[in-house]
Coordinates of C-alpha atoms and ligand atoms in Angstrom, one line a residue:
M97 CA 57.2 -53.9 102.0
G98 CA 56.9 -56.6 104.5
S99 CA 54.0 -56.3 106.9
I100 CA 54.7 -59.3 109.1
R101 CA 56.4 -58.4 112.4
V102 CA 57.4 -60.4 115.4
L103 CA 55.3 -59.2 118.4
P104 CA 57.2 -57.8 121.3
D105 CA 57.1 -60.2 124.2
V106 CA 54.8 -58.1 126.4
V107 CA 52.2 -57.9 123.6
A108 CA 52.6 -61.6 122.9
S109 CA 52.0 -62.3 126.5
Q110 CA 48.9 -60.2 126.5
V111 CA 47.6 -62.1 123.6
A112 CA 48.3 -65.4 125.3
A113 CA 46.6 -64.1 128.4
G114 CA 43.4 -63.9 126.3
E115 CA 43.5 -67.6 126.2
V116 CA 45.0 -68.6 129.5
V117 CA 43.4 -65.9 131.7
E118 CA 39.8 -66.0 130.8
R119 CA 38.7 -64.6 134.1
P120 CA 39.9 -64.2 137.7
A121 CA 39.2 -67.8 138.5
S122 CA 41.6 -68.9 135.8
V123 CA 44.4 -67.0 137.6
I124 CA 43.6 -68.9 140.8
K125 CA 43.7 -72.1 138.8
E126 CA 47.1 -71.4 137.2
L127 CA 48.7 -70.2 140.5
V128 CA 47.4 -73.0 142.5
E129 CA 48.6 -75.6 139.9
N130 CA 52.1 -74.0 140.1
S131 CA 52.0 -74.4 143.9
L132 CA 51.1 -78.1 143.6
D133 CA 53.7 -78.7 141.0
A134 CA 56.2 -77.2 143.5
G135 CA 55.1 -79.8 146.0
A136 CA 53.0 -77.6 148.3
K137 CA 51.3 -79.3 151.2
S138 CA 49.4 -76.2 152.3
L139 CA 47.8 -73.4 150.2
E140 CA 46.3 -70.0 151.1
V141 CA 44.1 -68.4 148.6
E142 CA 42.8 -64.9 149.2
V143 CA 40.6 -62.9 146.8
R144 CA 39.0 -59.4 147.0
G145 CA 36.5 -57.7 144.8
A146 CA 35.6 -60.9 143.0
G147 CA 39.2 -61.1 142.0
S148 CA 39.5 -57.9 140.1
V149 CA 41.0 -56.1 143.2
L150 CA 43.2 -58.9 144.5
L151 CA 44.1 -62.5 143.9
R152 CA 46.8 -64.1 146.1
V153 CA 48.1 -67.6 146.4
S154 CA 50.7 -68.5 149.0
D155 CA 52.3 -72.0 149.2
D156 CA 54.9 -73.9 151.2
G157 CA 56.4 -75.5 148.1
S158 CA 59.9 -75.6 146.9
G159 CA 60.3 -71.8 146.2
M160 CA 62.7 -70.4 143.6
D161 CA 66.1 -68.7 143.7
R162 CA 66.5 -65.2 142.3
E163 CA 67.5 -66.4 138.8
D164 CA 64.6 -68.8 138.5
A165 CA 62.2 -66.2 139.9
L166 CA 63.2 -63.9 137.0
L167 CA 63.2 -66.7 134.4
S168 CA 59.7 -67.9 135.5
L169 CA 58.4 -64.6 134.1
E170 CA 59.7 -65.1 130.6
R171 CA 57.5 -66.6 128.0
H172 CA 57.9 -70.3 127.5
A173 CA 60.1 -70.6 130.5
T174 CA 59.2 -73.8 132.3
S175 CA 61.1 -76.2 134.6
K176 CA 58.7 -79.0 133.7
L177 CA 59.4 -79.8 130.1
T178 CA 62.6 -80.0 128.1
S179 CA 61.6 -81.5 124.8
A180 CA 58.4 -82.1 122.8
A181 CA 58.7 -85.8 123.7
D182 CA 58.2 -85.0 127.4
L183 CA 54.7 -83.9 126.5
A184 CA 53.6 -87.5 126.1
T185 CA 54.5 -88.3 129.7
V186 CA 53.9 -85.0 131.5
R187 CA 52.7 -85.5 135.0
S188 CA 52.8 -81.9 136.2
M189 CA 49.8 -79.6 136.0
G190 CA 51.7 -77.0 134.0
F191 CA 54.1 -77.4 131.1
R192 CA 53.8 -74.5 128.7
G193 CA 55.6 -71.8 130.7
E194 CA 52.8 -69.4 129.8
A195 CA 50.8 -68.7 132.9
L196 CA 53.1 -66.4 134.9
P197 CA 54.1 -64.1 132.1
S198 CA 50.5 -64.0 130.8
I199 CA 49.1 -63.0 134.2
A200 CA 51.9 -60.5 134.8
S201 CA 51.3 -58.8 131.5
V202 CA 47.7 -57.9 132.4
S203 CA 48.0 -57.0 136.1
E204 CA 50.1 -55.4 138.8
F205 CA 52.0 -58.5 139.9
V206 CA 54.2 -59.4 142.8
L207 CA 56.2 -62.6 143.2
R208 CA 57.7 -63.4 146.5
T209 CA 59.6 -66.6 146.8
R210 CA 62.2 -68.3 148.9
Q211 CA 63.8 -71.7 148.9
A212 CA 63.9 -73.4 152.3
S213 CA 67.7 -73.6 152.3
A214 CA 68.2 -69.9 151.3
S215 CA 68.7 -67.2 154.0
A216 CA 66.6 -64.7 152.1
G217 CA 64.0 -64.6 149.4
T218 CA 63.4 -62.6 146.3
E219 CA 60.7 -60.2 145.4
V220 CA 59.9 -59.3 141.8
V221 CA 57.4 -56.5 141.0
V222 CA 55.9 -56.4 137.6
K223 CA 53.4 -53.9 136.1
G224 CA 51.7 -54.7 132.8
G225 CA 54.4 -57.1 131.9
K226 CA 57.4 -54.8 132.7
I227 CA 59.6 -55.7 135.6
V228 CA 59.6 -52.7 137.9
A229 CA 61.7 -54.0 140.8
V230 CA 63.7 -57.0 141.9
R231 CA 64.9 -57.1 145.4
E232 CA 65.8 -59.3 148.3
A233 CA 62.9 -59.9 150.6
G234 CA 62.3 -61.5 154.0
C235 CA 59.7 -64.2 153.6
A236 CA 58.8 -67.7 154.6
P237 CA 59.9 -70.6 152.5
G238 CA 57.6 -71.1 149.6
T239 CA 56.0 -68.8 147.1
T240 CA 53.4 -66.0 147.2
V241 CA 52.0 -64.6 144.0
E242 CA 49.9 -61.5 144.3
V243 CA 47.8 -60.3 141.4
N244 CA 46.4 -56.8 141.8
S245 CA 44.0 -54.9 139.5
L246 CA 43.6 -57.7 137.0
F247 CA 43.1 -56.4 133.4
F248 CA 43.9 -52.8 134.5
N249 CA 45.6 -52.2 131.2
V250 CA 43.2 -54.2 129.1
P251 CA 39.9 -52.3 129.6
A252 CA 38.1 -54.4 127.0
R253 CA 38.7 -57.5 129.0
R254 CA 37.7 -55.8 132.2
K255 CA 34.4 -54.9 130.6
F256 CA 33.8 -58.5 129.7
L257 CA 33.9 -59.7 133.3
R258 CA 30.5 -60.8 134.5
S259 CA 28.8 -59.7 137.7
A260 CA 30.7 -59.9 140.9
S261 CA 28.6 -62.8 142.1
T262 CA 29.2 -64.8 138.9
E263 CA 32.9 -64.3 139.1
A264 CA 32.9 -65.1 142.8
A265 CA 31.0 -68.4 142.0
H266 CA 33.8 -69.2 139.5
L267 CA 36.4 -68.5 142.1
D268 CA 34.7 -70.7 144.6
R269 CA 34.5 -73.5 142.0
A270 CA 38.2 -73.2 141.2
V271 CA 39.1 -73.5 144.9
E272 CA 36.7 -76.4 145.4
T273 CA 38.2 -78.1 142.3
V274 CA 41.7 -78.0 143.6
A275 CA 40.6 -79.1 147.1
L276 CA 38.9 -82.1 145.6
A277 CA 41.8 -82.9 143.2
F278 CA 44.3 -82.9 146.1
P279 CA 42.6 -83.9 149.3
G280 CA 45.9 -84.3 151.1
V281 CA 46.7 -80.6 150.7
A282 CA 45.4 -78.1 153.3
V283 CA 43.5 -75.3 151.7
H284 CA 42.5 -72.0 153.3
Y285 CA 40.3 -69.8 151.3
R286 CA 39.3 -66.2 152.1
R287 CA 37.0 -64.0 150.1
D288 CA 36.7 -60.3 151.0
G289 CA 38.2 -60.9 154.4
R290 CA 35.8 -63.7 155.2
A291 CA 37.0 -67.4 155.6
V292 CA 35.1 -69.4 153.1
H293 CA 36.9 -72.7 153.7
R294 CA 39.5 -73.8 156.2
L295 CA 40.2 -77.4 155.0
P296 CA 42.8 -79.4 156.9
A297 CA 44.8 -82.0 155.0
A298 CA 42.4 -84.9 154.6
T299 CA 43.3 -88.6 154.4
S300 CA 40.6 -89.4 151.9
L301 CA 38.5 -87.9 149.2
A302 CA 35.4 -88.7 151.2
S303 CA 36.5 -86.7 154.2
R304 CA 37.5 -83.8 152.0
V305 CA 34.0 -83.9 150.5
A306 CA 32.6 -83.9 154.1
D307 CA 34.8 -80.9 155.1
L308 CA 33.9 -79.0 152.0
Y309 CA 30.2 -79.6 151.6
G310 CA 29.1 -81.0 155.0
A311 CA 28.3 -84.4 156.4
E312 CA 24.9 -84.5 154.9
E313 CA 26.2 -84.2 151.3
R314 CA 28.8 -86.9 152.2
A315 CA 26.0 -89.2 153.4
A316 CA 24.2 -88.8 150.2
L317 CA 27.1 -90.3 148.3
L318 CA 28.3 -93.8 147.7
E319 CA 31.9 -94.9 147.7
M320 CA 32.9 -96.5 144.4
P321 CA 34.8 -99.7 145.1
E322 CA 38.3 -99.0 143.8
A323 CA 38.6 -100.7 140.4
E324 CA 41.2 -101.1 137.7
S325 CA 40.5 -102.4 134.3
Q326 CA 42.4 -102.0 131.0
G327 CA 45.0 -99.8 132.7
V328 CA 42.3 -97.3 133.9
R329 CA 42.0 -96.9 137.7
V330 CA 38.8 -95.4 139.0
S331 CA 38.0 -94.3 142.5
G332 CA 35.7 -91.8 144.1
L333 CA 32.1 -91.1 145.2
V334 CA 28.8 -90.9 143.4
S335 CA 25.2 -90.0 144.4
R336 CA 23.0 -92.5 145.9
P337 CA 20.0 -93.1 143.6
G338 CA 17.4 -90.5 144.3
A339 CA 19.9 -88.1 145.8
T340 CA 20.4 -86.2 142.6
R341 CA 20.5 -82.5 141.8
A342 CA 18.9 -80.1 139.4
D343 CA 22.4 -79.0 138.1
R344 CA 25.8 -80.5 137.3
G345 CA 27.5 -78.4 139.9
R346 CA 28.7 -81.3 141.9
Q347 CA 30.2 -83.3 139.0
F348 CA 34.0 -83.4 139.2
F349 CA 36.1 -85.6 137.0
F350 CA 39.8 -85.8 137.6
V351 CA 42.2 -87.4 135.3
N352 CA 45.7 -87.9 136.7
G353 CA 44.8 -85.1 139.2
R354 CA 43.6 -82.7 136.6
A355 CA 40.0 -81.5 136.5
V356 CA 38.7 -82.2 133.1
E357 CA 35.6 -82.2 130.9
N358 CA 35.3 -85.1 128.5
V359 CA 32.3 -86.5 126.7
F360 CA 33.3 -90.1 127.4
L361 CA 33.3 -89.5 131.1
S362 CA 29.9 -87.7 131.1
T363 CA 28.4 -90.5 129.0
G364 CA 29.8 -93.2 131.2
L365 CA 28.2 -91.6 134.2
R366 CA 24.8 -91.1 132.4
E367 CA 24.8 -94.7 131.2
A368 CA 25.4 -96.1 134.6
Y369 CA 22.5 -94.1 135.9
R370 CA 20.3 -94.6 132.9
Q371 CA 17.1 -95.7 134.4
M372 CA 17.5 -93.8 137.7
L373 CA 17.4 -90.3 136.6
E374 CA 14.3 -88.2 136.2
P375 CA 14.5 -85.8 133.4
G376 CA 16.5 -82.7 134.4
R377 CA 18.2 -84.4 137.3
H378 CA 21.9 -85.1 137.6
P379 CA 24.0 -87.3 139.9
S380 CA 26.9 -85.8 141.8
I381 CA 30.2 -87.4 141.2
F382 CA 33.7 -86.9 142.5
V383 CA 35.9 -89.3 140.6
H384 CA 39.6 -89.7 140.2
I385 CA 40.8 -91.6 137.2
V386 CA 44.4 -92.6 137.0
I387 CA 45.7 -93.6 133.5
D388 CA 49.0 -93.9 131.7
P389 CA 49.9 -90.4 130.8
Q390 CA 50.7 -91.6 127.3
A391 CA 47.1 -92.6 126.8
V392 CA 45.8 -89.1 127.4
D393 CA 46.4 -85.8 125.6
C394 CA 46.2 -82.8 127.9
N395 CA 47.4 -80.3 125.4
V396 CA 44.1 -79.7 123.5
H397 CA 42.7 -76.8 125.4
P398 CA 44.4 -73.5 126.3
A399 CA 43.3 -73.9 130.0
K400 CA 43.8 -77.7 129.8
R401 CA 40.2 -78.1 130.7
E402 CA 39.6 -80.8 128.1
V403 CA 41.5 -83.9 127.5
R404 CA 41.6 -86.4 124.7
F405 CA 41.8 -90.1 125.4
R406 CA 43.6 -92.5 123.1
H407 CA 41.0 -95.2 124.0
G408 CA 37.9 -93.2 125.0
A409 CA 35.5 -96.1 124.9
E410 CA 37.6 -98.0 127.4
V411 CA 37.7 -95.1 129.8
R412 CA 33.9 -94.7 129.5
E413 CA 33.4 -98.4 130.2
S414 CA 35.7 -98.3 133.2
L415 CA 33.9 -95.4 134.7
R416 CA 30.5 -96.9 133.9
S417 CA 31.3 -100.2 135.6
A418 CA 32.7 -98.5 138.7
V419 CA 29.5 -96.4 139.1
E420 CA 27.4 -99.5 138.5
A421 CA 29.3 -101.4 141.1
A422 CA 28.6 -98.7 143.6
L423 CA 25.0 -98.7 142.8
R424 CA 24.7 -102.5 143.0
Q425 CA 26.5 -102.4 146.4
A426 CA 24.1 -99.8 147.6
R427 CA 21.1 -101.8 146.6
A428 CA 22.4 -104.9 148.4
D429 CA 23.1 -102.8 151.6
W430 CA 19.7 -101.2 151.4
L431 CA 17.8 -104.4 150.8
Q432 CA 19.6 -106.6 153.3
P433 CA 17.9 -105.3 156.5
V434 CA 14.5 -105.0 154.7
R435 CA 14.8 -108.6 153.4
T436 CA 15.7 -109.9 156.8
H437 CA 12.7 -108.2 158.3
L438 CA 10.5 -109.4 155.6
T439 CA 11.5 -113.1 155.8
A440 CA 11.8 -113.4 159.5
R441 CA 9.4 -111.0 160.9
I442 CA 6.6 -109.8 158.7
E443 CA 3.3 -110.1 160.4
P444 CA -0.2 -110.0 159.1
S445 CA -1.7 -106.7 159.9
A446 CA -4.7 -106.7 162.1
G447 CA -7.2 -105.9 159.5
Y448 CA -6.6 -109.0 157.3
G449 CA -7.6 -111.8 159.5
S450 CA -5.6 -114.6 160.9
A451 CA -5.3 -117.1 158.0
T452 CA -2.6 -115.2 156.2
R453 CA 0.7 -117.0 155.8
P454 CA 3.9 -115.4 156.9
F455 CA 5.5 -113.6 154.1
R456 CA 8.5 -115.2 152.5
V457 CA 10.5 -113.9 149.6
A458 CA 11.9 -117.4 148.8
H459 CA 8.5 -118.7 147.8
Q460 CA 8.6 -116.9 144.5
P461 CA 10.3 -119.5 142.2
E462 CA 10.5 -117.5 139.0
L463 CA 12.4 -114.6 140.6
P464 CA 16.2 -114.5 140.9
R465 CA 17.3 -115.8 144.3
P466 CA 17.5 -113.1 146.8
V467 CA 20.5 -112.9 149.1
M468 CA 19.3 -114.4 152.4
P469 CA 19.4 -117.4 154.6
E470 CA 17.5 -120.5 153.2
S471 CA 15.2 -120.7 156.2
P472 CA 14.7 -117.6 158.1
P473 CA 15.3 -117.8 161.9
D474 CA 12.2 -118.1 164.0
P475 CA 11.4 -114.9 165.9
P476 CA 12.2 -114.7 169.6
G477 CA 9.7 -116.7 171.6
G478 CA 9.7 -119.7 169.2
P479 CA 8.1 -120.3 165.8
R480 CA 5.2 -118.1 165.0
T481 CA 1.8 -119.7 165.1
E482 CA -1.0 -118.7 162.7
G483 CA -3.4 -116.3 164.3
A484 CA -0.9 -114.7 166.5
T485 CA -1.8 -111.2 167.4
P486 CA 0.5 -108.7 165.7
R487 CA 3.3 -107.5 167.9
V488 CA 5.3 -104.4 167.5
I489 CA 9.0 -104.9 168.2
A490 CA 11.5 -102.2 167.2
E491 CA 12.9 -104.6 164.5
E492 CA 9.5 -105.3 163.0
F493 CA 8.7 -104.8 159.3
R494 CA 5.1 -105.3 158.4
L495 CA 2.5 -104.4 155.8
V496 CA 0.3 -101.9 157.4
G497 CA -2.1 -101.6 154.6
A498 CA -3.1 -99.5 151.6
L499 CA -3.6 -95.8 151.5
S500 CA -6.2 -94.6 149.0
R501 CA -5.5 -97.8 147.0
R502 CA -2.5 -96.1 145.4
Y503 CA 0.1 -96.4 148.1
L504 CA 1.1 -99.2 150.5
L505 CA 2.3 -98.4 154.0
L506 CA 5.0 -100.6 155.4
E507 CA 6.4 -100.4 158.9
G508 CA 10.1 -101.2 159.1
G509 CA 12.7 -101.2 161.8
E510 CA 13.8 -97.7 160.9
G511 CA 10.4 -96.1 160.4
L512 CA 7.7 -95.8 157.9
V513 CA 8.0 -96.8 154.2
L514 CA 5.5 -95.4 151.7
L515 CA 5.4 -97.3 148.5
D516 CA 3.8 -96.1 145.2
Q517 CA 2.1 -99.2 143.8
R518 CA 2.0 -98.0 140.2
A519 CA 5.6 -97.1 140.2
A520 CA 6.5 -100.5 141.8
H521 CA 4.5 -102.3 139.2
Q522 CA 6.2 -100.4 136.4
R523 CA 9.6 -101.3 137.8
I524 CA 8.6 -105.0 138.1
L525 CA 7.2 -105.2 134.6
F526 CA 10.1 -103.3 133.2
E527 CA 12.7 -105.6 134.6
R528 CA 10.8 -108.7 133.6
L529 CA 10.3 -107.5 130.0
Q530 CA 13.9 -106.3 129.8
R531 CA 15.1 -109.7 131.0
G532 CA 13.0 -111.3 128.3
V533 CA 14.1 -109.0 125.6
A534 CA 17.7 -109.5 126.6
G535 CA 17.1 -113.3 126.1
G536 CA 16.8 -114.0 129.8
G537 CA 13.9 -116.4 129.3
V538 CA 10.5 -115.9 130.7
A539 CA 7.5 -118.1 131.5
V540 CA 4.8 -118.1 128.8
Q541 CA 1.0 -118.3 129.1
R542 CA -0.8 -119.7 126.1
L543 CA -4.1 -118.0 125.3
L544 CA -7.2 -120.2 125.2
A545 CA -8.0 -119.0 121.8
P546 CA -5.5 -117.1 119.6
A547 CA -6.3 -113.4 119.1
V548 CA -6.2 -112.1 115.5
F549 CA -6.4 -108.4 114.8
E550 CA -5.1 -105.7 112.5
L551 CA -2.7 -102.8 113.3
P552 CA -2.0 -99.7 111.2
A553 CA 0.8 -100.1 108.7
R554 CA 3.6 -98.5 110.7
E555 CA 2.7 -100.3 113.9
H556 CA 2.4 -103.6 112.0
E557 CA 5.8 -103.1 110.5
A558 CA 7.4 -102.4 113.9
V559 CA 6.0 -105.6 115.3
A560 CA 6.9 -107.6 112.2
G561 CA 10.5 -106.4 112.4
S562 CA 10.8 -107.5 116.0
L563 CA 9.3 -111.0 116.1
A564 CA 12.5 -112.6 117.3
V565 CA 12.9 -110.3 120.2
L566 CA 9.2 -110.5 121.1
A567 CA 9.5 -114.3 121.0
A568 CA 12.4 -114.1 123.4
A569 CA 10.3 -112.0 125.7
G570 CA 7.5 -114.5 125.8
F571 CA 5.2 -113.2 123.1
G572 CA 3.9 -115.8 120.8
V573 CA 3.2 -113.5 117.8
E574 CA 3.2 -114.1 114.1
V575 CA 2.3 -112.0 111.1
F576 CA -1.0 -113.1 109.7
G577 CA -1.4 -111.5 106.3
G578 CA -1.1 -107.8 105.3
R579 CA -1.9 -105.9 108.5
A580 CA -2.9 -108.6 110.8
L581 CA -1.2 -110.3 113.7
K582 CA -1.9 -113.5 115.5
V583 CA -1.1 -113.7 119.2
E584 CA -1.1 -117.1 120.7
A585 CA 0.8 -116.5 123.9
L586 CA 1.9 -113.7 126.3
P587 CA 4.6 -113.6 128.9
D588 CA 2.9 -115.0 132.1
F589 CA 3.1 -111.7 134.0
L590 CA 0.9 -110.2 131.3
A591 CA -1.6 -113.1 131.4
G592 CA -5.2 -111.9 131.6
R593 CA -4.4 -108.8 129.6
D594 CA -6.1 -108.0 126.4
P595 CA -3.6 -109.2 123.8
Q596 CA -4.6 -106.6 121.3
R597 CA -4.1 -103.8 123.8
V598 CA -0.7 -105.2 124.8
M599 CA 0.5 -105.4 121.2
E600 CA -0.8 -102.0 120.4
E601 CA 1.1 -100.5 123.3
F602 CA 4.3 -102.1 122.2
A603 CA 3.8 -101.1 118.6
A604 CA 2.9 -97.5 119.6
A605 CA 6.0 -97.3 121.9
A606 CA 8.2 -98.7 119.1
V607 CA 6.8 -96.2 116.6
S608 CA 6.9 -93.2 118.8
G609 CA 10.5 -94.1 119.9
G610 CA 11.4 -94.1 116.2
A611 CA 12.7 -97.7 116.5
A612 CA 12.0 -99.9 113.4
R613 CA 13.2 -102.9 115.4
L614 CA 13.5 -103.7 119.0
R615 CA 17.2 -104.0 119.6
G616 CA 19.7 -103.0 122.3
Q617 CA 19.1 -99.5 123.8
A618 CA 16.1 -98.9 121.5
A619 CA 14.5 -102.1 122.8
E620 CA 14.9 -101.0 126.3
E621 CA 13.4 -97.6 125.5
V622 CA 10.4 -99.2 123.9
V623 CA 10.0 -101.5 126.8
R624 CA 10.1 -98.6 129.2
R625 CA 7.4 -96.7 127.3
A626 CA 5.2 -99.7 126.9
V627 CA 5.5 -100.6 130.6
A628 CA 4.5 -97.1 131.6
R629 CA 1.2 -97.6 129.9
L630 CA 0.6 -101.2 130.9
A631 CA 1.3 -100.9 134.6
L632 CA -1.6 -100.8 137.0
D633 CA -3.8 -98.0 135.7
E634 CA -5.7 -97.4 138.8
G635 CA -6.6 -99.0 142.0
G636 CA -3.5 -101.1 142.7
A637 CA -3.4 -104.5 144.3
K638 CA -6.8 -105.8 145.2
D639 CA -6.1 -107.6 148.4
E640 CA -3.4 -108.3 150.9
R641 CA -2.1 -111.3 148.9
E642 CA -1.6 -109.1 145.8
Q643 CA -0.1 -106.4 147.9
R644 CA 2.4 -108.8 149.4
A645 CA 3.2 -110.2 146.0
L646 CA 3.9 -106.7 144.8
V647 CA 6.3 -105.9 147.6
T648 CA 8.1 -109.3 147.2
Q649 CA 8.5 -108.9 143.4
L650 CA 9.7 -105.3 143.9
L651 CA 12.4 -106.3 146.3
A652 CA 13.6 -108.9 143.9
C653 CA 14.3 -106.2 141.3
Q654 CA 17.7 -104.9 140.4
L655 CA 16.7 -101.3 141.0
P656 CA 13.7 -101.4 143.4
Y657 CA 13.9 -97.8 144.5
C658 CA 12.9 -96.1 141.3
D659 CA 10.6 -96.6 138.3
P660 CA 12.0 -96.9 134.8
D661 CA 11.7 -93.1 134.5
G662 CA 13.8 -92.5 137.6
R663 CA 10.9 -91.5 139.9
P664 CA 11.0 -92.9 143.4
V665 CA 9.1 -96.0 144.2
M666 CA 9.5 -95.8 147.9
L667 CA 9.8 -93.0 150.4
Q668 CA 11.2 -93.6 153.8
F669 CA 10.5 -91.6 156.9
S670 CA 12.7 -92.5 159.9
W671 CA 11.3 -92.5 163.4
R672 CA 13.5 -89.6 164.1
E673 CA 12.1 -87.6 161.2
L674 CA 8.6 -88.4 162.4
E675 CA 9.4 -87.3 165.9
R676 CA 10.9 -84.2 164.7
K677 CA 7.9 -83.4 162.6
F678 CA 5.6 -83.9 165.6
G679 CA 7.8 -81.7 167.7
R680 CA 9.0 -84.5 170.0
D681 CA 12.7 -84.1 169.2
Ligands
ADP768 P1 54.4 -73.8 133.7 O1 53.7 -74.1 135.0 O2 53.7 -74.2 132.5 O3 55.8 -74.4 133.8 P2 54.3 -71.1 134.6 O4 54.4 -69.8 133.8 O5 53.0 -71.4 135.3 O6 54.6 -72.3 133.6 O7 55.5 -71.2 135.6 C1 56.8 -71.0 135.1 C2 57.8 -71.7 136.0 O8 57.9 -71.0 137.3 C3 57.4 -73.1 136.5 O9 57.8 -74.1 135.5 C4 58.1 -73.2 137.8 O10 59.4 -73.7 137.6 C5 58.1 -71.8 138.3 N1 57.1 -71.6 139.3 C6 55.9 -71.0 139.1 N2 55.2 -70.9 140.3 C7 55.9 -71.5 141.2 C8 55.7 -71.8 142.6 N3 54.5 -71.5 143.2 N4 56.6 -72.4 143.3 C9 57.8 -72.8 142.7 N5 58.0 -72.6 141.4 C10 57.1 -71.9 140.6
MG769 MG1 51.9 -73.2 135.5

């Protein structure tokens, strides 16, 4: 006796609903995607009781005639796909023809729709998948789908819903996602009778972000210069360094308008931010990626949340370079005014006597050339003479002094800058060593007498396996018998250090990092760890000359605002902020 049966349609839809309609937010997602596929320019979303009482989406899209309205409720009825081959090029959000019948099978469902050219619309009422009524209805052009009592006939699913606040958070996220995916579409969102968002059609993603999250959030983001490489177009916004969050709640990746999760994308973002993230912090990102539909498979997840790229590594690299470009640009923008002040205006602070020379970044020959005019303009009132009394102009930037030997105080045009000397030193050492390890060439200081010492076996092995890289970084090291090393030279910026201690730190970092050899990412990690231990231990720069050198070298770094672990190097306090704190605002 055969026990295999074909499921009645309603049951099949309820089973499908298990996959497509995970929770109330998935209903909103599916309905809103249908509206967008129908060309809507304006959406109204209303929910009550965290979605288990009511979910309603109204649009001003194409609408349907009576026949299509009925067809849309049948399984695998879709206007978007006619053959399997179409799947490869699908540009619409939907394509399986599953959402409406699935949703209608687990709710009390009303579809009201009208084409603009028609004199009247159609209303279809469905209860638990059974059509209860079909009638003519007076309604505006477009479509409204109303979902009442979700899961009323599937008590098991209802029980699995989380707390109202969790479901509401998912609903909010679903609406935010669509608003960010389609900035040009107006979105009104009401929850339990209260307007959560009234978003006008925006002309850019940046202004949509500002409307959605506020001007402050927008200001904490950098615009990625629009870039296209290898057929992948990337545009969007990403956190300024330091403006990161404790969660991933503001990470939105869109591929051809579809919100997706994909490991290549998250890795690309992380790699671009590599040295700028403290543990447990996450950058915000709102990014649109446009790619040939044939190079991406959207049909790998029931809710289409995940995609598979044909060339994942290329997508990752495109995203990474777009984020890096934004971060580089931010660095240049940030440093430009500081540099101008430093070269043109920095003054000796009163406490350091009059013999101090004006502070010029260009006098550091071994550093990469900073972006600035060759000879800085003289300040107003003619060239500065030595011994001039410090003046305070609004545009001044000067070294005020040290605070508890740990911090430096700088006064800039925009306010106060507090600089952590140890963090600054770590950043400087890190970049120099990194340049050396990457083969960038460094100046070498020969020791007066070679240092010979022994290291434990594992440490010795780590150094012995990395001689070439160490040589590139300016270390004159060779293996000198079983466990011994001979050091004849150090990179110049480590001159004066105890060679044994330096090698011990490197070896320890290599061993604890699990790297048998210094290479690529592993080398960078070893350098990071070693630097953390070699940087100024206590005290900081001894005198003003050293303090100035520190600031100069810091500002020549690629990423001056954070140490290699992502902690901030400098904190800025604007005049406004100070005034506010003193109650003068
Ligand atoms: P899919 O989106 O995968 O095609 P759905 O079940 O979500 O499947 O929708 C079925 C069909 O109903 C769609 O292909 C479309 O033709 C029509 N439809 C659904 N919602 C709307 C809407 N808001 N406006 C116009 N047509 C719609
Ligand atoms: Mg759909």
